[in-house]
XYZ file of C-alpha atoms in Angstrom:
559
model
C -126.027 51.589 -86.289
C -122.987 50.742 -88.630
C -121.466 54.144 -87.848
C -121.704 53.513 -84.104
C -120.077 50.190 -84.541
C -117.246 51.532 -86.413
C -116.528 54.149 -83.750
C -116.576 51.373 -81.040
C -113.862 49.519 -82.921
C -111.715 52.498 -83.474
C -111.904 53.327 -79.696
C -110.763 49.812 -79.015
C -107.790 50.018 -81.405
C -106.621 53.262 -79.972
C -106.892 51.917 -76.391
C -104.727 48.860 -77.399
C -102.201 51.118 -79.138
C -101.990 53.244 -76.065
C -101.354 50.117 -73.823
C -98.796 48.767 -76.101
C -96.868 52.169 -76.190
C -96.886 52.228 -72.354
C -95.579 48.601 -72.028
C -92.809 49.642 -74.408
C -91.737 52.671 -72.565
C -91.747 50.973 -69.169
C -89.680 48.096 -70.650
C -87.090 50.308 -71.955
C -86.657 52.609 -68.923
C -86.345 50.074 -66.006
C -83.215 51.360 -64.213
C -81.380 51.121 -67.401
C -80.114 47.626 -66.369
C -81.187 45.779 -69.443
C -80.626 48.478 -71.953
C -78.034 47.096 -74.550
C -75.002 49.460 -75.286
C -75.486 51.908 -78.077
C -73.372 50.660 -80.974
C -71.869 53.685 -82.383
C -69.111 54.369 -84.804
C -65.822 55.515 -82.868
C -63.523 57.970 -84.493
C -62.335 56.426 -87.779
C -63.942 53.254 -86.939
C -61.049 51.876 -84.848
C -61.223 49.282 -81.974
C -61.410 50.780 -78.588
C -58.281 49.835 -76.621
C -58.438 49.574 -72.717
C -56.447 47.921 -69.882
C -55.255 44.244 -70.294
C -54.596 41.444 -67.909
C -52.986 42.154 -64.518
C -49.538 40.513 -63.870
C -50.782 38.741 -60.801
C -53.354 36.930 -62.881
C -50.591 35.243 -64.691
C -49.109 33.371 -61.696
C -46.374 35.520 -60.352
C -43.996 33.563 -58.164
C -43.042 35.618 -55.069
C -39.915 33.553 -54.531
C -38.235 32.687 -51.091
C -35.679 34.202 -48.722
C -33.119 32.293 -46.570
C -29.562 31.536 -45.576
C -26.859 29.282 -46.743
C -24.749 27.819 -43.957
C -21.259 27.209 -45.283
C -19.051 24.804 -43.252
C -16.336 24.435 -45.920
C -13.631 25.588 -43.461
C -14.523 22.893 -41.080
C -14.378 20.229 -43.744
C -10.930 21.521 -44.771
C -9.594 20.672 -41.431
C -10.765 16.903 -41.696
C -14.161 16.962 -39.928
C -17.254 15.774 -41.669
C -20.460 17.380 -40.085
C -23.675 15.832 -41.653
C -26.357 17.930 -39.834
C -26.703 21.673 -38.919
C -29.241 22.283 -36.138
C -30.340 25.934 -36.678
C -32.061 27.856 -33.790
C -33.508 31.213 -34.966
C -34.574 33.728 -32.370
C -37.385 35.484 -34.141
C -40.530 37.171 -32.714
C -42.905 36.664 -35.756
C -42.447 32.921 -36.353
C -40.647 29.728 -35.644
C -37.984 29.183 -38.229
C -35.666 26.753 -36.357
C -34.884 23.666 -38.297
C -32.540 20.629 -38.496
C -30.751 20.745 -41.894
C -28.937 18.098 -43.923
C -25.526 19.385 -45.071
C -24.758 18.716 -48.795
C -21.658 16.462 -48.897
C -20.425 18.043 -51.943
C -20.898 21.828 -51.607
C -20.562 21.578 -47.782
C -23.627 23.820 -47.344
C -26.948 23.596 -45.618
C -29.972 25.447 -47.074
C -32.678 27.220 -45.031
C -35.406 28.679 -47.320
C -38.851 30.251 -46.458
C -41.393 31.064 -49.195
C -42.323 34.812 -49.147
C -45.883 33.790 -49.631
C -45.999 32.108 -46.202
C -44.777 35.199 -44.350
C -46.685 38.085 -42.989
C -45.496 41.675 -43.851
C -43.899 41.941 -40.260
C -42.323 38.454 -40.438
C -40.828 39.372 -43.899
C -39.509 42.699 -42.533
C -37.921 41.029 -39.460
C -36.142 38.370 -41.355
C -34.774 40.746 -43.914
C -33.570 43.093 -41.137
C -31.631 40.193 -39.431
C -32.354 37.718 -36.472
C -30.068 36.180 -34.127
C -29.236 32.394 -34.539
C -27.288 29.653 -33.125
C -25.849 27.015 -35.429
C -24.678 23.627 -34.158
C -22.838 21.105 -36.400
C -23.058 17.429 -35.612
C -21.441 14.329 -37.173
C -23.092 11.124 -38.357
C -22.943 9.783 -34.823
C -24.725 12.916 -33.251
C -21.622 14.219 -31.789
C -21.221 17.992 -31.678
C -18.363 19.150 -33.870
C -18.844 23.022 -33.532
C -21.334 25.446 -32.164
C -21.435 29.065 -33.216
C -23.721 32.014 -32.207
C -24.537 34.846 -34.695
C -25.956 38.000 -33.314
C -27.902 38.846 -36.462
C -28.070 37.259 -39.947
C -30.488 38.621 -42.643
C -32.675 36.360 -44.851
C -32.324 37.177 -48.480
C -33.192 36.008 -52.053
C -30.463 33.737 -53.115
C -29.699 32.987 -49.547
C -27.190 35.003 -47.257
C -24.007 33.162 -46.994
C -23.328 32.298 -43.094
C -19.749 31.075 -42.870
C -18.824 28.912 -40.070
C -15.453 29.817 -38.364
C -13.234 26.792 -37.957
C -10.227 28.601 -36.269
C -10.861 26.820 -33.066
C -10.487 23.430 -34.602
C -7.157 21.748 -34.803
C -6.073 20.015 -38.128
C -6.993 16.230 -37.910
C -4.592 15.156 -40.494
C -1.406 17.294 -41.159
C 1.101 14.549 -41.902
C 3.541 15.075 -44.544
C 4.396 12.199 -46.843
C 7.500 13.146 -49.029
C 9.043 11.360 -51.908
C 12.609 11.111 -50.972
C 13.826 10.865 -54.653
C 12.117 14.258 -55.629
C 14.145 17.536 -55.729
C 12.151 20.411 -54.044
C 12.396 24.264 -54.110
C 12.048 25.779 -50.642
C 10.252 29.025 -51.569
C 10.029 32.036 -49.011
C 6.636 33.478 -48.120
C 7.089 36.866 -46.345
C 4.292 38.257 -44.232
C 1.751 36.104 -46.268
C 3.085 37.556 -49.624
C 4.884 35.258 -52.173
C 8.542 36.397 -52.959
C 10.938 35.717 -55.743
C 13.404 34.301 -53.172
C 14.190 30.691 -52.418
C 16.698 28.664 -50.272
C 20.069 28.218 -51.876
C 23.078 26.261 -50.943
C 25.717 28.372 -52.563
C 28.561 26.978 -54.730
C 30.661 23.785 -54.499
C 33.846 25.882 -54.916
C 33.278 27.295 -51.363
C 33.720 23.875 -49.727
C 36.512 23.902 -47.146
C 37.198 20.944 -44.800
C 33.906 19.355 -45.746
C 31.812 22.326 -44.947
C 31.034 25.723 -46.117
C 32.924 28.825 -44.855
C 30.818 31.610 -43.647
C 27.087 31.290 -43.568
C 26.445 28.762 -46.386
C 22.710 28.470 -46.367
C 21.048 31.732 -47.588
C 17.870 33.073 -49.244
C 18.736 34.223 -52.656
C 16.854 35.903 -55.412
C 16.758 33.703 -58.538
C 15.386 35.073 -61.853
C 15.489 31.567 -63.204
C 15.237 29.617 -59.994
C 13.075 26.926 -61.671
C 15.765 25.592 -63.864
C 16.804 21.891 -63.526
C 20.368 22.791 -64.408
C 20.532 25.167 -61.265
C 21.151 22.522 -58.589
C 21.939 24.800 -55.951
C 18.361 25.803 -55.299
C 17.173 22.251 -55.147
C 16.873 19.890 -52.072
C 15.794 16.445 -50.996
C 13.944 15.790 -48.005
C 14.617 12.603 -46.112
C 12.201 11.591 -43.158
C 13.707 11.064 -39.708
C 12.622 7.740 -38.485
C 10.108 7.830 -35.765
C 9.598 11.660 -35.952
C 6.546 12.929 -37.724
C 7.027 15.795 -40.276
C 10.870 15.851 -39.380
C 13.238 15.648 -42.133
C 16.928 15.939 -43.086
C 17.368 18.480 -45.885
C 19.986 17.417 -48.374
C 21.570 19.206 -51.266
C 20.861 17.475 -54.717
C 24.300 17.967 -55.925
C 26.102 15.907 -53.301
C 26.113 14.223 -49.742
C 25.673 17.671 -47.948
C 22.894 18.296 -45.366
C 21.499 21.412 -43.869
C 22.579 21.805 -40.204
C 21.979 24.151 -37.390
C 25.431 24.978 -35.931
C 26.449 26.804 -32.691
C 22.893 27.901 -31.943
C 23.313 30.815 -34.514
C 23.926 29.839 -37.983
C 22.813 27.323 -40.546
C 25.395 25.301 -42.380
C 25.971 22.719 -44.943
C 27.988 19.657 -43.909
C 29.240 16.608 -45.809
C 27.921 13.521 -44.486
C 28.305 9.976 -46.246
C 25.845 8.097 -44.087
C 22.606 9.830 -43.596
C 21.658 7.282 -41.080
C 24.035 8.484 -38.476
C 23.179 12.164 -38.610
C 23.092 13.870 -35.190
C 20.020 15.955 -33.977
C 21.321 19.113 -35.253
C 20.565 17.924 -38.776
C 16.989 17.454 -37.936
C 14.243 19.945 -39.001
C 10.467 19.846 -38.317
C 8.081 21.315 -40.751
C 5.065 22.778 -39.092
C 1.839 23.235 -41.334
C 0.183 26.624 -40.798
C -3.416 27.545 -41.328
C -2.476 29.447 -44.510
C -0.914 26.216 -46.057
C 2.675 27.466 -45.620
C 5.278 25.680 -43.394
C 7.537 26.891 -40.625
C 10.933 25.129 -40.368
C 11.940 24.416 -36.652
C 15.527 23.036 -35.641
C 15.917 20.449 -33.028
C 15.829 23.065 -30.182
C 12.452 24.217 -31.052
C 13.687 27.492 -32.672
C 12.253 28.705 -36.019
C 14.081 29.933 -38.960
C 13.904 33.748 -38.811
C 14.202 36.338 -41.616
C 14.305 40.106 -41.957
C 14.328 43.029 -44.280
C 17.509 45.164 -44.771
C 17.592 49.016 -44.654
C 16.336 49.346 -48.163
C 13.254 47.231 -47.441
C 14.454 44.249 -49.233
C 14.325 40.632 -47.762
C 17.828 39.834 -46.518
C 19.610 36.700 -47.738
C 20.641 35.703 -44.258
C 18.629 33.311 -42.046
C 18.771 33.433 -38.204
C 17.796 31.738 -34.994
C 15.583 33.802 -32.760
C 18.629 34.470 -30.519
C 20.962 35.641 -33.348
C 18.037 37.526 -35.252
C 18.271 41.389 -35.774
C 15.407 43.613 -34.648
C 12.470 43.352 -36.720
C 13.062 39.816 -37.784
C 10.010 37.494 -38.170
C 9.422 33.755 -38.342
C 9.959 32.703 -41.978
C 7.402 30.765 -43.731
C 7.922 28.611 -46.856
C 6.444 26.402 -49.449
C 7.796 23.151 -50.621
C 7.502 22.949 -54.439
C 8.585 19.785 -56.327
C 10.718 20.813 -59.329
C 10.274 17.722 -61.615
C 6.573 17.121 -61.503
C 4.294 17.051 -64.394
C 0.659 17.420 -63.222
C -2.496 15.919 -64.884
C -5.839 17.435 -64.026
C -9.063 15.689 -65.122
C -12.327 17.368 -64.747
C -15.081 14.813 -63.535
C -18.393 16.219 -62.752
C -20.424 19.069 -61.280
C -22.603 18.992 -58.170
C -24.739 22.020 -57.210
C -27.118 23.371 -54.569
C -30.678 24.233 -55.402
C -31.188 27.972 -55.507
C -33.232 30.048 -53.095
C -35.227 31.675 -55.951
C -35.976 35.419 -55.934
C -39.443 36.599 -57.089
C -40.288 36.462 -60.966
C -40.804 39.713 -62.825
C -43.568 39.955 -65.333
C -43.411 42.355 -68.315
C -45.578 42.947 -71.322
C -44.932 43.574 -75.017
C -48.539 44.057 -75.785
C -51.344 43.996 -73.084
C -54.802 45.490 -74.147
C -58.405 44.752 -74.395
C -59.665 45.493 -77.851
C -63.528 46.331 -78.024
C -65.472 46.629 -81.240
C -68.254 49.299 -80.650
C -69.019 49.549 -84.253
C -71.679 47.675 -86.375
C -69.153 45.816 -88.366
C -66.322 43.387 -87.956
C -62.917 44.978 -87.252
C -59.405 43.550 -87.564
C -56.131 44.482 -86.083
C -52.512 43.189 -86.820
C -50.616 42.527 -83.461
C -46.892 42.494 -83.630
C -44.533 41.537 -80.776
C -40.813 41.369 -81.183
C -38.364 40.962 -78.234
C -34.775 39.672 -77.781
C -33.744 38.778 -74.169
C -30.265 37.765 -73.422
C -29.812 34.939 -70.676
C -26.272 35.092 -69.327
C -24.666 32.158 -67.389
C -21.590 33.259 -65.294
C -19.419 30.748 -63.518
C -17.295 32.416 -60.886
C -14.732 30.278 -58.891
C -14.251 30.823 -55.202
C -11.345 28.304 -54.889
C -8.477 27.376 -56.976
C -5.456 25.058 -57.240
C -1.853 25.860 -56.666
C 0.055 23.760 -59.220
C 3.562 24.901 -59.797
C 5.550 22.710 -62.217
C 8.626 22.875 -64.404
C 6.287 23.069 -67.492
C 3.049 24.635 -68.267
C 0.127 22.395 -68.784
C -3.667 23.124 -69.365
C -6.986 21.655 -68.582
C -10.585 22.635 -68.906
C -13.673 22.501 -66.846
C -17.336 22.458 -67.938
C -19.777 23.598 -65.334
C -23.318 22.522 -65.909
C -26.361 23.271 -63.604
C -29.987 22.704 -63.868
C -33.113 23.675 -61.703
C -36.761 24.028 -61.642
C -38.474 27.458 -61.737
C -42.052 28.479 -62.019
C -43.155 30.554 -65.221
C -46.851 31.571 -65.441
C -47.686 29.282 -62.694
C -46.202 26.221 -64.247
C -42.821 24.442 -63.362
C -40.271 24.509 -65.960
C -36.737 22.856 -65.957
C -33.873 25.156 -66.991
C -30.178 24.338 -67.489
C -27.043 26.202 -68.441
C -23.290 25.432 -68.688
C -20.020 27.329 -69.305
C -16.501 26.091 -70.033
C -13.193 27.502 -69.165
C -9.463 26.627 -69.981
C -6.968 26.797 -67.188
C -3.203 26.344 -66.951
C -0.693 25.740 -64.231
C 2.112 28.042 -63.519
C 5.898 27.772 -63.842
C 6.807 30.772 -61.656
C 7.042 31.585 -57.980
C 5.455 34.918 -58.043
C 1.981 33.538 -58.937
C -0.068 32.567 -55.823
C -2.513 30.114 -57.404
C -3.798 28.802 -60.745
C -5.828 31.674 -61.866
C -9.593 30.973 -62.332
C -11.342 33.676 -64.169
C -15.149 33.879 -64.617
C -16.493 31.767 -67.380
C -19.514 33.283 -69.224
C -22.042 32.125 -71.714
C -24.758 34.231 -73.358
C -27.917 32.863 -75.034
C -30.300 35.027 -77.107
C -33.915 34.348 -76.605
C -35.878 35.824 -79.577
C -39.647 36.157 -79.260
C -41.421 37.137 -82.451
C -45.153 36.940 -82.972
C -47.449 38.431 -85.641
C -50.980 37.617 -85.623
C -54.270 39.217 -86.830
C -57.053 39.752 -84.279
C -60.657 39.753 -85.537
C -63.216 41.486 -83.230
C -66.990 40.817 -84.011
C -69.324 43.664 -83.676
C -70.268 44.422 -80.040
C -67.494 42.116 -78.663
C -64.037 42.438 -77.186
C -60.816 40.548 -77.218
C -58.082 40.498 -74.509
C -54.721 40.167 -76.312
C -51.325 40.102 -74.609
C -47.684 39.080 -75.087
C -45.956 38.594 -71.714
C -42.717 37.376 -70.564
C -41.372 36.541 -67.154
C -37.783 36.682 -66.067
C -35.683 35.715 -63.033
C -32.616 37.875 -62.468
C -29.336 36.755 -60.852
C -30.319 33.378 -59.766
C -27.303 32.155 -57.893
C -26.345 28.478 -57.592
C -23.379 27.319 -55.413
C -21.589 24.442 -57.153
C -18.592 22.291 -56.817
C -16.477 20.799 -59.663
C -14.726 17.528 -59.052
C -11.162 16.902 -60.362
C -8.884 13.996 -60.293
C -5.055 14.892 -59.943
C -2.087 12.859 -60.718
C 1.648 13.789 -60.712
C 4.542 12.164 -62.506
C 8.252 12.759 -61.943
C 9.620 13.722 -65.329
C 13.110 12.584 -64.464
C 12.244 8.906 -64.007
C 8.605 8.588 -65.011
C 7.466 7.349 -61.569
C 4.081 8.399 -60.486
C 3.458 10.119 -57.133
C 1.438 8.241 -54.603
C -1.951 9.687 -53.478
C -0.458 10.612 -50.066
C 2.484 12.433 -51.618
C 0.012 14.315 -53.753
C -1.984 15.174 -50.878
C 0.978 16.521 -49.025
C 1.824 18.588 -52.033
C -1.559 20.113 -51.580
C -1.387 20.511 -47.891
C 1.787 22.795 -47.935
C 0.678 24.640 -50.977
C -1.993 27.306 -50.940
C -4.735 24.843 -52.046
C -8.008 26.211 -50.653
C -10.465 23.531 -52.027
C -11.178 20.182 -50.210
C -9.441 16.824 -50.749
C -12.289 14.253 -50.915
C -10.393 11.111 -51.900
C -6.827 9.692 -51.684
C -6.036 6.722 -53.753
C -2.800 4.731 -54.748
C -1.751 7.219 -57.515
C -4.233 10.141 -57.534
C -6.367 12.329 -55.348
C -9.838 13.760 -56.053
C -10.516 17.263 -55.069
C -13.470 19.674 -55.200
C -13.397 23.398 -56.137
C -16.404 25.564 -55.260
C -17.858 28.380 -57.063
C -21.190 30.158 -57.851
C -23.200 29.919 -61.126
C -25.316 33.064 -61.732
C -28.086 32.788 -64.125
C -29.255 36.227 -65.214
C -32.581 36.756 -67.142
C -33.983 33.235 -67.106
C -36.993 33.978 -69.435
C -40.197 32.395 -70.797
C -42.964 34.051 -72.848
C -46.581 33.452 -73.246
C -49.247 35.087 -75.738
C -52.897 34.769 -76.047
C -56.191 36.210 -77.412
C -59.328 35.564 -75.307
C -62.860 36.929 -76.008
C -63.982 38.970 -72.946
C -66.686 41.559 -72.185
C -66.593 44.764 -74.262
C -65.619 48.147 -72.913
C -68.024 50.303 -75.097
C -69.527 52.042 -72.063
C -66.131 53.454 -71.252
């Protein structure tokens, strides 16, 4: 009986053991889904390295494309458009807009985020689309309308320049200081020469006028010399006649005259108020900023080159001019002015940002597939240089008897997106400039100003990874390349006569800018100064920010 009972219990135990074994086998083989990874020792017990984070997961800004409507030529002629109506003829979208014109840079900005465009729309805009731009003033009146057959939308904005040649100058009145001596400098075919008007020598006087052809255009190696009185003249306005003057030699009561329809002479006259019309000369301002001198008959002074290709010293009327003669153009340059230029402030236009570029120093997932804790040192070192370049598009023509210098500091700031977060960035560059004392230089020379900043990123850290776990570790940096920002620099300009210490009026200074080759914009005329703006472009290259992180993630032990 006892034996039978023992055998019974034994059978029960064997059955229970078999059931338990079956349950264990089934639970371990169910589709393999719940089978934990086998923790094995990799070669040398190192961490398993696999792919890290994707660049797009760090917030990559796609940037914008657009156009910059440039109305600077219109403003130079005295017009003040405030709005640009842009009609864009595109198939893939409606991009027409009414834009405010920035009063300082004289630009309007049309920007379209790349993220808002389909592939076809982006391609169409990049290839170029027709558009019509209408400029309107504050009262809603149309100043100018221009049609463009195709303009491409680009990063930083394609410059669309409005042509103002059809618009007449609104204000070209010359206000001349009658006490100032002037040089009358010849410009031949748009090129500055080393020749100026000269009156000859007092020893040539005969019967109160010169013999031969007294007025000539002569080469002067040291023309800007106050002791050389024969190259200096005073301009006396003719009453009731705009931009019409008597031209008087500084060394005596002798006046420039057109005589016998062919030659130009110098005559002695004690009373300038009783001069006849043949002493009157009208100065016409050209688009270039030069002037043409016209006699009372409406005939311009003509000049020509000799057989050797040199500018002749003779001046002619159109009837007496030899073959090949052209209408002469001149600049009026005050000989005794000391200029003072004060830099005031910078105004700039927000950029049409390009896309950001993401780069990695380190970007890996470190998996620990061993049974023990592993540690790895991560070192990231990178130096990236951010360069600020200020390039001037416009300049001042300031010719004086003495050299003077001034400086301008251009500072800009803007907001950009790094790693999906807005960040304010700023930069500046300073440049020293000087006026010229010679006739051969066209304008005050503005060279690019550049400033470089080194951004040093250096991170050393120890990454500890627990058994069966993983850590995503990355050191990333994002850069914007060649971000362009149009700017203007405001200046205040004064002029003083060094002979008597008397300051020029604002209108007199304005006239000097009109008939010089000034290509900026006069924005304000006051009693003894003018304010002007000069435009340029600031380029910020390699704007940069960095981010590093270590995040626990799923391991990669399954390969």
